[in-house]
Tab-separated table of C-alpha atoms in Angstrom:
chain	number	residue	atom	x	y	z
A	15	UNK	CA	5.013	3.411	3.071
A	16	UNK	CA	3.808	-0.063	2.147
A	17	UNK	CA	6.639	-3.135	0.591
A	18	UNK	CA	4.545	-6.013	-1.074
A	19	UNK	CA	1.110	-3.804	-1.638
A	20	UNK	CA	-1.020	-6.199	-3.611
A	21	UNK	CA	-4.994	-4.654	-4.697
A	22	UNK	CA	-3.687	-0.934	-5.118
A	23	UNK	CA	-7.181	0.341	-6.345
A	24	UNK	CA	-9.127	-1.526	-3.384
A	25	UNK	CA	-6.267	0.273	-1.099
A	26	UNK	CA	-6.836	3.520	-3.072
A	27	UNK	CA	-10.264	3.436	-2.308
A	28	UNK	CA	-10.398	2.695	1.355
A	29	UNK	CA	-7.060	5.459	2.154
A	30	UNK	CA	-9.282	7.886	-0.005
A	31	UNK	CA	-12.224	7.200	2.336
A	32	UNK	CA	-9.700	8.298	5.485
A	33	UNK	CA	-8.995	11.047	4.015
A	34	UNK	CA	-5.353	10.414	1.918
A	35	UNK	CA	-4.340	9.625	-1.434
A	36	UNK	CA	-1.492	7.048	-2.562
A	37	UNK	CA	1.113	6.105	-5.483
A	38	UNK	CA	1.327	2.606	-6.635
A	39	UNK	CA	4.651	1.202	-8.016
A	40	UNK	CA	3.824	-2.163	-9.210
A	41	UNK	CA	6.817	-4.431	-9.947
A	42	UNK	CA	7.214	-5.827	-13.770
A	43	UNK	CA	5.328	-8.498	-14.026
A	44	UNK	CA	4.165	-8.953	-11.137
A	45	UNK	CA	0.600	-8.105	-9.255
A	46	UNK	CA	2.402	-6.423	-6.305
A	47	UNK	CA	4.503	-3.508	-5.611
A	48	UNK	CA	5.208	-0.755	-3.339
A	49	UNK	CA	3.352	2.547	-1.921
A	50	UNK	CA	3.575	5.717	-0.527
A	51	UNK	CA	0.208	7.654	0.604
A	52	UNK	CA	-0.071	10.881	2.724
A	53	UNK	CA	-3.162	13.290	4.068
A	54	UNK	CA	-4.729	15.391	1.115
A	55	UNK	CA	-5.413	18.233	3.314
A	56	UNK	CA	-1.698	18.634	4.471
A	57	UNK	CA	-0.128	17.039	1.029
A	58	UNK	CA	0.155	17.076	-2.770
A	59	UNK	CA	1.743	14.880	-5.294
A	60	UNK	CA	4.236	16.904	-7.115
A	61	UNK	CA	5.940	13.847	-8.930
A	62	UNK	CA	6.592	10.232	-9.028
A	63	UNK	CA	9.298	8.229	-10.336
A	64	UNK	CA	9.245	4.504	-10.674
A	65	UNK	CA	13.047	3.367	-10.800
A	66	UNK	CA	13.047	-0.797	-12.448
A	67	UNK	CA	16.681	-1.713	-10.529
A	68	UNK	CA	16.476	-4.685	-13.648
A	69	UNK	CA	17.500	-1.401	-15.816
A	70	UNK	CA	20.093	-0.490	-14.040
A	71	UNK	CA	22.080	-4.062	-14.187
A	72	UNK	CA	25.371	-2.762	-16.569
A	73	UNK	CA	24.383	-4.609	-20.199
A	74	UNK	CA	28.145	-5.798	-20.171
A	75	UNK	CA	28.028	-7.302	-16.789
A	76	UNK	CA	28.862	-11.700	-17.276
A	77	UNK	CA	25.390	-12.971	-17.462
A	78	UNK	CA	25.899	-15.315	-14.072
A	79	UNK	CA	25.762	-11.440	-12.814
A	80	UNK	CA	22.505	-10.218	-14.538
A	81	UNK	CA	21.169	-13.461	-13.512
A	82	UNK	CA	21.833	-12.694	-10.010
A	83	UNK	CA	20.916	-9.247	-9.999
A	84	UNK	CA	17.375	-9.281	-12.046
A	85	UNK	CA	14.970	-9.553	-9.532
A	86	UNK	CA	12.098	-7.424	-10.351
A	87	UNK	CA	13.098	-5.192	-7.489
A	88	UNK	CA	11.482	-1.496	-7.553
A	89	UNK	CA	11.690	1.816	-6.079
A	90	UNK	CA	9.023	4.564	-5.700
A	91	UNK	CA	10.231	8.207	-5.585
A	92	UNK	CA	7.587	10.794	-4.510
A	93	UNK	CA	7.812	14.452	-4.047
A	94	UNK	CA	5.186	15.755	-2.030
A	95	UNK	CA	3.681	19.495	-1.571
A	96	UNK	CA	2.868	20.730	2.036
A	97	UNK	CA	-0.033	22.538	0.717
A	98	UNK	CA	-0.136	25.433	4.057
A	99	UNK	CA	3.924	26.280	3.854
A	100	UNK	CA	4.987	25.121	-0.128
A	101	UNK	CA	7.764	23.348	0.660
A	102	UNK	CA	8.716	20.165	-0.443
A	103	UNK	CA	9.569	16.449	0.830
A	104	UNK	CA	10.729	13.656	-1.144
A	105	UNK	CA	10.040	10.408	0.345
A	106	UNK	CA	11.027	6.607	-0.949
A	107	UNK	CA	10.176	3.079	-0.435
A	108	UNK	CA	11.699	0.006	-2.178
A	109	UNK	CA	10.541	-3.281	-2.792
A	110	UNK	CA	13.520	-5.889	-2.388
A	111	UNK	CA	13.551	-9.710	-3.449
A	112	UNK	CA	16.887	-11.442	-3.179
């Protein structure tokens, strides 16, 4: 898992070159975010979800609150393949700004 991943593709390229593969969550408007990567000849990607916590700030909350609360913090769901049993693991990573 990587929290405040900034140059996905150059970090795409060199994991790929070890051998593993990655998902990039970048945060809105931003030019970082968070990853997950694992070993392509154990793993698969499945799915990904990219959850924006801004979206999730109730619309009726005061607006002090949504003030507060809109960071432009993310989270990065993956569900991953074992590609020798085919079971499943879902892993997640956050990235957090207060």
């Amino acid at each position: 898992c990587f929290q405040e991943m900034q140059f996905p593709a150059e970090w795409k390229s060199l994991l790929g070159e070890l051998g593993y593969d990655m998902c990039f969550g970048e945060r809105p408007l931003r030019m970082d975010g968070c990853a997950l990567a694992w070993r392509t000849k154990h793993w698969n990607l499945k799915q990904a979800r990219l959850v924006n916590f801004d979206n999730h700030i109730p619309s009726k909350a005061a607006r002090a609150v949504q003030v507060r609360f809109a960071r432009r913090n993310i989270g990065l769901i993956v569900e991953l393949g074992h590609l020798q049993s085919g079971s499943s693991l879902v892993v997640a990573t956050t990235h957090l700004y207060r």
